[in-house]
Short mmCIF file of C-alpha atoms in Angstrom, two decimals:
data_model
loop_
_atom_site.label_atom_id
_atom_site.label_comp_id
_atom_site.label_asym_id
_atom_site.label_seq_id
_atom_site.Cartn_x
_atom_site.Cartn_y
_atom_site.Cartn_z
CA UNK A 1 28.28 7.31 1.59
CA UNK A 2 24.73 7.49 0.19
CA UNK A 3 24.41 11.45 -0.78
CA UNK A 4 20.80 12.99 -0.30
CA UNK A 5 18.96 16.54 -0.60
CA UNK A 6 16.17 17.18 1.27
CA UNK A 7 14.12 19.42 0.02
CA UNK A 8 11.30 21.26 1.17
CA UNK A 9 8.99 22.66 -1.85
CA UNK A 10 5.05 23.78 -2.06
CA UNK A 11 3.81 24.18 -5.36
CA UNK A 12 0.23 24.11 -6.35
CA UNK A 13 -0.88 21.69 -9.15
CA UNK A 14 -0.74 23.23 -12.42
CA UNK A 15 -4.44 22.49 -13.32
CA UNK A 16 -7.32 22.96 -10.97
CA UNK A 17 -8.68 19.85 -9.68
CA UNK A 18 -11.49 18.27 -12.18
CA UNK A 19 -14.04 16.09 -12.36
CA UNK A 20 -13.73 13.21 -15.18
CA UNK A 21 -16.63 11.31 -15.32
CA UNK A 22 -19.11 8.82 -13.23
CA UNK A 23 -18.71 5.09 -12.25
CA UNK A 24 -22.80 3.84 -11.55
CA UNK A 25 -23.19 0.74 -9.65
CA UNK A 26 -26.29 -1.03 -7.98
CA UNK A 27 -27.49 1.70 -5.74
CA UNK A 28 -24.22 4.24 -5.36
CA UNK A 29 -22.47 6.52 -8.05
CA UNK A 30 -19.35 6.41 -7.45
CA UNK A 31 -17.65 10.39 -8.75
CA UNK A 32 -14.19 10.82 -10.51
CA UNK A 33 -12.03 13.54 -9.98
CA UNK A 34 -8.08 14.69 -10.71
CA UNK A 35 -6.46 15.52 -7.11
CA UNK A 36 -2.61 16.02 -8.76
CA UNK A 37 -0.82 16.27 -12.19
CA UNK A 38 2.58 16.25 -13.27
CA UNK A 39 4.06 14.17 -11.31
CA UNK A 40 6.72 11.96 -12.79
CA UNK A 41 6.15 8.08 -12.80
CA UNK A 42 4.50 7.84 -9.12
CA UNK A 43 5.20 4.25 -8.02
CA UNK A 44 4.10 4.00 -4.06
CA UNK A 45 1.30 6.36 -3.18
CA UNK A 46 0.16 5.75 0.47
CA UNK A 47 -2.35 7.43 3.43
CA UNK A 48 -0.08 9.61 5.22
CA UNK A 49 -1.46 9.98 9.50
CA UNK A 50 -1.19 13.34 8.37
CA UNK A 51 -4.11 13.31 5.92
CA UNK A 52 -1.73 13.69 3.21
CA UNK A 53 -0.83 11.42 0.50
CA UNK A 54 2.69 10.03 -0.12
CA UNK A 55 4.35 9.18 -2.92
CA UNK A 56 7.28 8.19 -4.63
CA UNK A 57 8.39 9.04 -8.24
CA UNK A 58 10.30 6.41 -9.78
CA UNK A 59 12.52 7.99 -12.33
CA UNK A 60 13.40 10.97 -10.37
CA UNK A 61 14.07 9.22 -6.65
CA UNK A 62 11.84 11.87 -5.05
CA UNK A 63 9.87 11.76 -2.52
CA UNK A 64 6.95 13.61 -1.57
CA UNK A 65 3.42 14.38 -0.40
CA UNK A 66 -0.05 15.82 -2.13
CA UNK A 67 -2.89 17.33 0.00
CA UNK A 68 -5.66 15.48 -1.56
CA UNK A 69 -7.98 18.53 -0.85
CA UNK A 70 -5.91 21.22 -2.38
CA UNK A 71 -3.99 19.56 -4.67
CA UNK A 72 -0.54 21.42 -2.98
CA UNK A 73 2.31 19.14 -3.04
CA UNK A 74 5.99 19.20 -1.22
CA UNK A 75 9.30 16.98 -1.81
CA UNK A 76 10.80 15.78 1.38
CA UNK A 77 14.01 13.80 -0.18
CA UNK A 78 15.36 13.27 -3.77
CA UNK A 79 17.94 10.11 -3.61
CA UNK A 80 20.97 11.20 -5.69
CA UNK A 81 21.98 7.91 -6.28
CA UNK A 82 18.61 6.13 -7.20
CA UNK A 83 19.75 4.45 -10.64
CA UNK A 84 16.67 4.02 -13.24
CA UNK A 85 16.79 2.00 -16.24
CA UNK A 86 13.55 0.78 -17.59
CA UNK A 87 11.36 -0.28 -14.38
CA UNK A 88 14.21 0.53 -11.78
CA UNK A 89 14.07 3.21 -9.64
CA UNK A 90 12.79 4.28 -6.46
CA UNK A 91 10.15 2.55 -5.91
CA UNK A 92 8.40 1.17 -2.90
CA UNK A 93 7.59 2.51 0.55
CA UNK A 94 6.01 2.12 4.15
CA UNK A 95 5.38 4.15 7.22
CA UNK A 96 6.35 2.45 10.34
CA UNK A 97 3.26 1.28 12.09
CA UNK A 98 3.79 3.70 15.65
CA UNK A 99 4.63 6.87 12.74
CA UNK A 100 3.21 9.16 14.68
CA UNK A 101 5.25 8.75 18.23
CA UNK A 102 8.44 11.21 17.15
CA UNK A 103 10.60 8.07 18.59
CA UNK A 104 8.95 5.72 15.87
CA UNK A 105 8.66 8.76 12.84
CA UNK A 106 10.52 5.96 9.87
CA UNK A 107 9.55 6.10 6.46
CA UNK A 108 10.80 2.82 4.57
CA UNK A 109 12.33 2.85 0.93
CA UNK A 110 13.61 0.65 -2.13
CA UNK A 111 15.48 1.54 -4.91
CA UNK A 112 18.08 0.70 -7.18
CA UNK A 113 21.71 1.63 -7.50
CA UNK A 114 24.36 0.67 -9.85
CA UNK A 115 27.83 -0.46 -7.90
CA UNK A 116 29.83 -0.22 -10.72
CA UNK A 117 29.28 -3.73 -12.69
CA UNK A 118 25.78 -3.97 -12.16
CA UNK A 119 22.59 -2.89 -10.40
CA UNK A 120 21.50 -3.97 -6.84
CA UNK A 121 18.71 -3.02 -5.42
CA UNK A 122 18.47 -1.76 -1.03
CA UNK A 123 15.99 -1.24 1.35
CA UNK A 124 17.02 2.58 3.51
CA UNK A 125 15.19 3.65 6.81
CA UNK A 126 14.93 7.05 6.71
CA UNK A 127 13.70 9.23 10.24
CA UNK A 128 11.20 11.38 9.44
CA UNK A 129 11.34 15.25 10.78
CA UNK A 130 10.72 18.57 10.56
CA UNK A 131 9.26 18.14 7.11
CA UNK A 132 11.88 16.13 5.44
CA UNK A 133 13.98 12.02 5.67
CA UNK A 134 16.76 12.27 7.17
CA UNK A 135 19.43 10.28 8.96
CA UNK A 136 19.63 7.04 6.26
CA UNK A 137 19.94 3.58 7.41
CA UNK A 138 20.48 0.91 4.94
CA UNK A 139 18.62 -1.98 6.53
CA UNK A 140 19.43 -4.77 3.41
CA UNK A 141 21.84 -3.79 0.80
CA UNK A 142 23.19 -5.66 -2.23
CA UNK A 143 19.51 -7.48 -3.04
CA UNK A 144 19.94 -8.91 -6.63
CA UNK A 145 18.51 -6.09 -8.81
CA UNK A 146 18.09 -5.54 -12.44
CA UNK A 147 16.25 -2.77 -15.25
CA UNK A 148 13.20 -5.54 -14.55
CA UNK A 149 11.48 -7.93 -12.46
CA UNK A 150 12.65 -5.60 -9.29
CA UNK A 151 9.09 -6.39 -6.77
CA UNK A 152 9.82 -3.64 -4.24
CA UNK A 153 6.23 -3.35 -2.94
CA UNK A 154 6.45 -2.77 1.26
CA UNK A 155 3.58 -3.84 3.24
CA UNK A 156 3.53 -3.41 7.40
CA UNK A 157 1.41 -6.46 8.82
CA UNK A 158 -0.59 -6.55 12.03
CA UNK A 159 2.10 -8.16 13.23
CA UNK A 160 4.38 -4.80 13.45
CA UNK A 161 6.86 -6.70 10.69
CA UNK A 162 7.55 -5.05 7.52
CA UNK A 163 6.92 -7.60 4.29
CA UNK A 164 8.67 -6.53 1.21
CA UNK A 165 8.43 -8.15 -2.06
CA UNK A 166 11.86 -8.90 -4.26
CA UNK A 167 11.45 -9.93 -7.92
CA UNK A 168 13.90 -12.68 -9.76
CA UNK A 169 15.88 -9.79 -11.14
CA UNK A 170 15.75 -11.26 -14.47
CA UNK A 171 17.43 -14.55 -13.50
CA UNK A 172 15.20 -17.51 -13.32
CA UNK A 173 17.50 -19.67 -10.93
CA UNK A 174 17.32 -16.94 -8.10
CA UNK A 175 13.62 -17.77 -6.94
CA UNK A 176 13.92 -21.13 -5.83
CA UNK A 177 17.45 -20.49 -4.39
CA UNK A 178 16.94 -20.28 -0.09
CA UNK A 179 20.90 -18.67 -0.35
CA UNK A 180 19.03 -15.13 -2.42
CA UNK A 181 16.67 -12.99 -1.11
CA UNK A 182 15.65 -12.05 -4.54
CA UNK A 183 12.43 -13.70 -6.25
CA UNK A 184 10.72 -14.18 -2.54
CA UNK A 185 8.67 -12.56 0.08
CA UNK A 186 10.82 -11.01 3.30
CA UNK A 187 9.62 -10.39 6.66
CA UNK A 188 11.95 -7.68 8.46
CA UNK A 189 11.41 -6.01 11.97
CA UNK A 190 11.52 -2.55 12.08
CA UNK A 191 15.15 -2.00 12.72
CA UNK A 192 16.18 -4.32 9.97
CA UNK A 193 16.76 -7.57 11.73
CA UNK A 194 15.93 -10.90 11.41
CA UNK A 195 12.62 -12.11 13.36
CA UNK A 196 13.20 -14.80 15.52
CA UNK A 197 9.88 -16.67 14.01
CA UNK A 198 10.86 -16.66 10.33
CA UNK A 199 10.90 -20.33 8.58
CA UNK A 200 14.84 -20.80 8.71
CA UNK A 201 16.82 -19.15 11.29
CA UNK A 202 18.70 -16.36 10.41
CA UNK A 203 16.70 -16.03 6.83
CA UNK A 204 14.46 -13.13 5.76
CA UNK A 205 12.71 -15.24 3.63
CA UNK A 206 8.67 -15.88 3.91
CA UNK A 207 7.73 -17.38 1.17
CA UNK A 208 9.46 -18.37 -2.09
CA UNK A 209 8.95 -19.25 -6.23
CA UNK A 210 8.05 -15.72 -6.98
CA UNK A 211 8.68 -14.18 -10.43
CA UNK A 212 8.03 -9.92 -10.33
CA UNK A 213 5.23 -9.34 -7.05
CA UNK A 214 4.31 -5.88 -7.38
CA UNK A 215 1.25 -5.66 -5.38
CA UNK A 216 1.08 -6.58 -1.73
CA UNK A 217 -1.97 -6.05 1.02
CA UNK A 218 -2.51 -6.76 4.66
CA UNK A 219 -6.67 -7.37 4.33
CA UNK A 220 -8.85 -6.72 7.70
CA UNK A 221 -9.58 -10.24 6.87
CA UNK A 222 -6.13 -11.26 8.70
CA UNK A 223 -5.05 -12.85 4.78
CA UNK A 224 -2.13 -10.95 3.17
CA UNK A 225 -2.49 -11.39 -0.95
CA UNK A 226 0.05 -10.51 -3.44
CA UNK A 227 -0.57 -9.17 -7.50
CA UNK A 228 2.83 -10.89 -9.36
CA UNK A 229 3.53 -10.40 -12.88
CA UNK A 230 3.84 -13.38 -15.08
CA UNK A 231 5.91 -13.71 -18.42
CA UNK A 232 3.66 -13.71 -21.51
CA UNK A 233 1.14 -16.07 -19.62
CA UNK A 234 -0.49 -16.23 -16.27
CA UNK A 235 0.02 -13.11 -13.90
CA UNK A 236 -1.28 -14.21 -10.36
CA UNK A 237 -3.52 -12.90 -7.77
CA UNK A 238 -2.21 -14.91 -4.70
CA UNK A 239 -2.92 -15.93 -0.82
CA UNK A 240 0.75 -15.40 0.91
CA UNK A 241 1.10 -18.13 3.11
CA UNK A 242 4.37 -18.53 5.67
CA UNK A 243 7.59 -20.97 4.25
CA UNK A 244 4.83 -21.70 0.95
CA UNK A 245 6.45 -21.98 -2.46
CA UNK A 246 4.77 -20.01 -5.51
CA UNK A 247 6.28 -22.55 -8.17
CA UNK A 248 8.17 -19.94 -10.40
CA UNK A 249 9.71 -20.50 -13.03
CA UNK A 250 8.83 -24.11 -13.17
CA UNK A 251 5.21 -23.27 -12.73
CA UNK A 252 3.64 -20.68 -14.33
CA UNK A 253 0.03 -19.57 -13.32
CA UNK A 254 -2.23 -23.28 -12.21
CA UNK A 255 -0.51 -26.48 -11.91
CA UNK A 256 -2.20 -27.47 -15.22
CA UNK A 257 0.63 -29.34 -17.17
CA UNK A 258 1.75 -32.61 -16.68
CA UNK A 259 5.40 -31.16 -15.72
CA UNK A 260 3.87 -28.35 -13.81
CA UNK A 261 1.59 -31.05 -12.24
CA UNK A 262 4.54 -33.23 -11.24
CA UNK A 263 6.83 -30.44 -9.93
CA UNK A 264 3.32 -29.15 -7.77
CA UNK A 265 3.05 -32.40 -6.31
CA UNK A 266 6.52 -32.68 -5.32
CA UNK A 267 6.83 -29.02 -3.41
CA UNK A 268 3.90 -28.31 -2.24
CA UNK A 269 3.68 -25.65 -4.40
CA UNK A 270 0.53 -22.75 -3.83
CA UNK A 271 -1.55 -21.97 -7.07
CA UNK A 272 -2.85 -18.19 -7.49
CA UNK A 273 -6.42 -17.72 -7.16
CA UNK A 274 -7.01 -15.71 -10.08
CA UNK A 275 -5.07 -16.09 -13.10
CA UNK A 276 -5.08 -14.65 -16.32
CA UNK A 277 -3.36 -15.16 -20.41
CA UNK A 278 -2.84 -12.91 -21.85
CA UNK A 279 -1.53 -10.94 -19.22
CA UNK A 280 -2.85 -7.74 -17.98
CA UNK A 281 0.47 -6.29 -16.22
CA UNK A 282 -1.48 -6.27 -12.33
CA UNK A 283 -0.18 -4.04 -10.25
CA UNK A 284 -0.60 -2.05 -7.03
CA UNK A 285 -3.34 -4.33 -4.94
CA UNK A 286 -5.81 -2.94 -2.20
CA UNK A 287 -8.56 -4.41 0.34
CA UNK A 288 -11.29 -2.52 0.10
CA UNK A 289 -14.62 -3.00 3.12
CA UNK A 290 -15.80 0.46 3.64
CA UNK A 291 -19.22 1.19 4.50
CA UNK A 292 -18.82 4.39 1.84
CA UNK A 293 -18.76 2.25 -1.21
CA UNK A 294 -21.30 -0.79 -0.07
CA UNK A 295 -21.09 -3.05 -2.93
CA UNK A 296 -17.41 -2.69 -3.12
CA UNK A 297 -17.40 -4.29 0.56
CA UNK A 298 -15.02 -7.33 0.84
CA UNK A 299 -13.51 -6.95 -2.37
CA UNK A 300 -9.70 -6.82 -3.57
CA UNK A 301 -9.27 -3.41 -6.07
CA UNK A 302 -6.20 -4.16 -8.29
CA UNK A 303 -5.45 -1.66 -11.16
CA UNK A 304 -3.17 -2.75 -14.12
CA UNK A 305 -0.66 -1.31 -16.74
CA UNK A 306 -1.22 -3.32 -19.95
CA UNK A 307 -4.75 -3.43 -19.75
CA UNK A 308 -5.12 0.27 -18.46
CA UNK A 309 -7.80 -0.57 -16.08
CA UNK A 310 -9.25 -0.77 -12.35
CA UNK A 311 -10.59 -3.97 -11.36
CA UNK A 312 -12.70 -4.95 -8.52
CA UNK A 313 -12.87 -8.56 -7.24
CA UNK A 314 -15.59 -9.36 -5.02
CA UNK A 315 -14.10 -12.16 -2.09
CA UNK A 316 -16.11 -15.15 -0.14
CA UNK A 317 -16.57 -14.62 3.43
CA UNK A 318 -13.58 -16.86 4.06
CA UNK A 319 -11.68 -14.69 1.46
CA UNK A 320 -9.98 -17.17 0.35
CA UNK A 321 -12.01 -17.40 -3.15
CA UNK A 322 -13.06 -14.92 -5.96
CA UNK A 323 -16.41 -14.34 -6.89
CA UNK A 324 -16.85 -12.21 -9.34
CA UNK A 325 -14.38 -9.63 -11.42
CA UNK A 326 -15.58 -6.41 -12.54
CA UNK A 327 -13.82 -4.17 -14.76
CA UNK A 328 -14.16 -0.03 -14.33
CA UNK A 329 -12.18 3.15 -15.86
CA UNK A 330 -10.81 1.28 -19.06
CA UNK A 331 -8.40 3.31 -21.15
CA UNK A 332 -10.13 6.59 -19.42
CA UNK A 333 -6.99 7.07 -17.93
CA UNK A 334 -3.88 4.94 -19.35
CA UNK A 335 -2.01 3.00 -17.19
CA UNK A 336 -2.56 2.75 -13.54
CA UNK A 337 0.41 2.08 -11.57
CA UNK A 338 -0.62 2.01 -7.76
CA UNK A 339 -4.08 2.89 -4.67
CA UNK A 340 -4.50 3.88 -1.63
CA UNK A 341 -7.44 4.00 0.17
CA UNK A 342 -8.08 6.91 2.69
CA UNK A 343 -10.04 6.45 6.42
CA UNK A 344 -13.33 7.93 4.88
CA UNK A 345 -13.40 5.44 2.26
CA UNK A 346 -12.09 6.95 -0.61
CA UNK A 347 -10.18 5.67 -3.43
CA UNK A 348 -7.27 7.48 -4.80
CA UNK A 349 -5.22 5.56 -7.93
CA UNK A 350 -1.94 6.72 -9.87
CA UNK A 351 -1.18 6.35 -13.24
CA UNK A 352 2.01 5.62 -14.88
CA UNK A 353 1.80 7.03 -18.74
CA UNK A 354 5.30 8.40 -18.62
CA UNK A 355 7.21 5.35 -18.06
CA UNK A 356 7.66 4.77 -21.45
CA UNK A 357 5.43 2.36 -22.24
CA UNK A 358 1.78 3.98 -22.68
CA UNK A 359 -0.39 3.85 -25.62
CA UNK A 360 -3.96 5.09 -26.77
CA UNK A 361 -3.30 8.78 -26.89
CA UNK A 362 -1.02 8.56 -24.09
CA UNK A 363 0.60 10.84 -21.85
CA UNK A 364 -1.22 13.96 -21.61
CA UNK A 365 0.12 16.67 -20.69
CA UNK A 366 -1.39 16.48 -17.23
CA UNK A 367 0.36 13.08 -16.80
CA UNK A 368 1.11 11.90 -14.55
CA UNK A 369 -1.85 12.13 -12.04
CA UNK A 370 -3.92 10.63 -8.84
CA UNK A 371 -7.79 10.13 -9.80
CA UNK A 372 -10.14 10.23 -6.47
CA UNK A 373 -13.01 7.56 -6.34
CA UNK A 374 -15.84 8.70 -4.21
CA UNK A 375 -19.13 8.71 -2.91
CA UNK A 376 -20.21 12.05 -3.01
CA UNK A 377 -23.29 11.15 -0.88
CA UNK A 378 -21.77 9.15 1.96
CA UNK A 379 -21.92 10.23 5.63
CA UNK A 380 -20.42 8.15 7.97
CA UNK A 381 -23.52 6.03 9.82
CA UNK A 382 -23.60 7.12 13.65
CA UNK A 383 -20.80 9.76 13.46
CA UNK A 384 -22.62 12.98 14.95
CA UNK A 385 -22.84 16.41 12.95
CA UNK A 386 -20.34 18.53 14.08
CA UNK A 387 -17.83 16.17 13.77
CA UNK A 388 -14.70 17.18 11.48
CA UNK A 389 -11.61 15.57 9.48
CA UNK A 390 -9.36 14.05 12.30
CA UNK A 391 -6.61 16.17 12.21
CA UNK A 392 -6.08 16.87 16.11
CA UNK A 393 -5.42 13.25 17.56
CA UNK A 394 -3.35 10.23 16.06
CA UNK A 395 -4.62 6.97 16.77
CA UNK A 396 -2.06 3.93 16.80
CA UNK A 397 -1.16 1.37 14.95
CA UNK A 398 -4.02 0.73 12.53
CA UNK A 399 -4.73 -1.68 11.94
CA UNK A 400 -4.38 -2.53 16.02
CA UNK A 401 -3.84 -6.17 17.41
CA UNK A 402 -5.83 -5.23 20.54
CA UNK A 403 -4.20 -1.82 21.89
CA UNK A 404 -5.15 1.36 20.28
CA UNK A 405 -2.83 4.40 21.45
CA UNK A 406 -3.90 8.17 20.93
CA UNK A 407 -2.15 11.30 20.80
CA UNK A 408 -3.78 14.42 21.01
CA UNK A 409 -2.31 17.48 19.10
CA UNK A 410 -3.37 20.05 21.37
CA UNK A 411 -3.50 21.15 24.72
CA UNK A 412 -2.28 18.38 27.11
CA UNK A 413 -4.09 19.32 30.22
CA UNK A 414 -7.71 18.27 28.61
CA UNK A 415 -10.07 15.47 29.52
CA UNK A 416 -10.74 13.59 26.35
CA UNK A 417 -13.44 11.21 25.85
CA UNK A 418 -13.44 7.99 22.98
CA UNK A 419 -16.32 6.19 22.30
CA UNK A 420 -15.98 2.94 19.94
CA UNK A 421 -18.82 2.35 17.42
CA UNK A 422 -19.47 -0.41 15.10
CA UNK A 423 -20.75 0.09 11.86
CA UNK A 424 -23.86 0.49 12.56
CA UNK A 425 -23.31 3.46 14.70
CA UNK A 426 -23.56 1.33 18.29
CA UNK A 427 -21.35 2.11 20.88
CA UNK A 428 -19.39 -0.68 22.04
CA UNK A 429 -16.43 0.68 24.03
CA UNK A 430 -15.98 4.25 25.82
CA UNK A 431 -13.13 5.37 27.88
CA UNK A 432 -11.60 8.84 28.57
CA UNK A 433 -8.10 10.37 29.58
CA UNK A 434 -6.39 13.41 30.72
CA UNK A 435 -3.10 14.64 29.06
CA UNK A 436 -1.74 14.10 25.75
CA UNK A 437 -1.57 10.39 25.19
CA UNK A 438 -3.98 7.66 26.26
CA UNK A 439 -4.90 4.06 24.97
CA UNK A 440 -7.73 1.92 24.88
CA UNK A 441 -8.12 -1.66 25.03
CA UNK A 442 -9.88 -3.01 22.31
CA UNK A 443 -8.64 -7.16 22.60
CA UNK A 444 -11.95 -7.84 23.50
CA UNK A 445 -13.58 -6.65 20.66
CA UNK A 446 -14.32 -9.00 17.29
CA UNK A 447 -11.90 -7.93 14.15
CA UNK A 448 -13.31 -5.51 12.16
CA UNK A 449 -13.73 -1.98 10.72
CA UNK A 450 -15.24 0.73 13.68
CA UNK A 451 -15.50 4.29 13.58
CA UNK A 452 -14.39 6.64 16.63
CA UNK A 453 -15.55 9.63 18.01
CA UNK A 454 -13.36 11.61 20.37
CA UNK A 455 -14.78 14.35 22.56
CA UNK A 456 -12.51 16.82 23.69
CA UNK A 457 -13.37 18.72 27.20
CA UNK A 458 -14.29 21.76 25.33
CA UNK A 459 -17.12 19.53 23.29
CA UNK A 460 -14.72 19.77 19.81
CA UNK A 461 -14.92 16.40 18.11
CA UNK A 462 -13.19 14.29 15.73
CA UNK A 463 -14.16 11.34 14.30
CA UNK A 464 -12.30 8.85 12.20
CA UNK A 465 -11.67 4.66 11.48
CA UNK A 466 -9.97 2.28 12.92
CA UNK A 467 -9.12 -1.66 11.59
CA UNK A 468 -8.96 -4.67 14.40
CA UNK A 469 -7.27 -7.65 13.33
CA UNK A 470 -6.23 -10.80 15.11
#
């Protein structure tokens, strides 16, 4: 029986939040600043509905939360039996899609654990309530694991499935093996099933050939891309296409050799669309198309661990090509492990400079920490003043397929009024309810970002973001 401690905590970050420095592009400045410090090896860090950050630390199998505003953090689990050797650990995880309906409140995990002759690696649903995970369900247990080469990055697509990444733990005859879910891509429903629409029947498996995927992104684009670590040669930028084969280990980066060439030809195999020797260690991957930052729009941000750097790739309109690669924050901060990205547009990135491997002058004693990318200036277009950080209603999932549920936080007897802008500041869909949940159907709509406005009967407001996908 898995033993856990959940435990609630507050402390306040040990240095006061700072400003670093300045990123200048065309027409925006884009501002640095510290939001947390001292945390240990943060692998996942994700957009919480509450406004909060989430994060795991790798070494330590805790789990917990930083208010980006204050910088005050709490622990809601530590995993006794996490096992960490090198890059094991706890490391991935994903808030179910409905998170903020108490009957849908799941917070998805991986991590490693040794069974006695060697290390595995499991994927644990864990409910989320009254401030802390409880109630474990292992959902996939005994997944090939190893110190390395572990993927572990969780994903929730518009299509409500959960896509989680599994490396080759170290064994190159795993990832074109159908009979091992390691060295592929899964696709799980919530409670840990099989979906009925997966390639082969009764198989988790998406997509195959993969060596050590560590970044994964659902873009409002509809394409989900992947960051994967190559050997000594070649780590990938990829498009993740269903039942598609990724070549590894007979193909490393292009199909450019006459055996890679041959072996391409006769499995259909997918080539990355950005590729790079030496490698840079890629990893935690991000769409970002947020009015905030403009010429950031349509671009993938990756940051990197070898290299030490954040880079931004600007995407065709089809996104299905890279334009141009632009390089920001080198060695300012040491290795950068994983990003989120925040409603307003905001850009928060952790580094990893006490995982044993940093270098130029790293860690500091701050280490490790979450840097904020911002434009100071930015307003959203067509949101009216008055308007305040959305912390009263919970709008459902986002990105939405065509049906957006809110929940108000207040008083349930209220009319409430949502009107639907684009990003422009036009309203193109209105609608109001009475009581504490309503919905809104936006099918009819073309994918894309919008903002929101909701008017409470009172004339309170709240304003926030919303991605539609199809």
């Amino acid at each position: 029986m898995k033993q856990y401690l959940c435990i609630l905590t507050c402390s306040l970050s040990l240095c006061a939040l700072t400003s670093h420095g300045q990123i200048t592009l065309d027409s925006t400045v884009v501002s640095e600043e510290v939001i947390a410090t001292n945390l240990d090896v943060p692998w996942e860090i994700l957009w919480g509905p509450d406004d909060l950050i989430w994060f795991t630390e790798r070494d330590d199998g805790r789990v917990g939360r930083v208010d980006p505003e204050t910088g005050i953090r709490d622990t809601l689990l530590v995993i006794s039996d996490v096992y960490h050797t090198s890059e094991s650990g706890l490391l991935g995880m994903a808030l179910h899609p409905d998170f903020t309906n108490p009957d849908s409140a799941f917070v998805y995990l991986v991590y490693t654990y040794y069974n006695g002759s060697s290390i595995r690696e499991r994927l644990v649903r864990y409910r989320y309530q009254n401030n802390a995970l409880i109630n474990p369900a292992i959902l996939i247990d005994n997944i090939p694991g190893n110190g390395n080469h572990n993927g572990s990055r969780l994903m929730f697509g518009p299509d409500g499935k959960l896509y989680m990444t599994t490396g080759d733990a170290q064994n190159t005859s795993n990832p074109q093996n159908q009979n091992t879910v390691a060295g592929k891509i899964l696709r799980i429903n919530t409670d840990g099933s099989i979906p009925s629409d997966n390639p082969d029947n009764g198989s988790y498996v998406w997509t195959f050939g993969h060596r050590n995927p560590q970044g994964l992104v659902w873009a409002s684009n509809g394409i989900l891309y992947s960051s994967e670590h190559g050997p000594n040669n070649d780590d990938e930028i990829n498009i993740i296409s269903v039942g598609e084969n990724y070549g590894w280990p007979d193909v490393e980066g292009y199909c450019n050799s006459s055996p890679e060439i041959t072996f391409c030809n006769n499995n259909n195999v997918v080539e990355p669309i950005r590729a790079w020797t030496p490698t840079i260690a890629l990893a935690g991957l991000d769409y970002y198309d947020h009015e905030a930052i403009p010429e950031w729009q349509n671009s993938l941000l990756l940051v990197t661990l070898k290299s030490d750097d954040f880079r931004v790739f600007k995407l065709n309109a089809a996104g299905d090509t890279i334009l141009s690669e632009v390089i920001h924050l080198n060695d300012d901060y040491g290795r950068l492990r994983d990003l989120c990205i925040s409603p307003s547009g905001d850009i928060y990135i952790s580094t990893s400079n006490r995982d044993g491997r940093a270098n130029n002058g790293f860690p500091i004693s701050a280490d490790d920490r979450i840097i904020k990318l911002y434009n100071a200036n930015y307003s959203p277009t067509g949101i009216p003043t008055g308007t305040h950080r959305a912390s009263s209603y919970n709008l459902f999932p986002n990105p939405s397929t065509g049906r957006l549920n809110i929940r108000t936080n207040g008083a349930t007897n209220r009319e409430h009024t949502i009107e639907i802008m684009d990003s422009v500041g036009h309203v193109v869909k209105e609608s109001s309810w009475t009581g504490q949940q309503g919905y809104m159907d936006v099918s009819t709509l073309p994918p894309g970002a919008y903002l929101y406005v909701i008017t409470a009967e009172d004339g309170r407001r709240d304003a926030g973001r919303f991605v539609l996908v199809k």
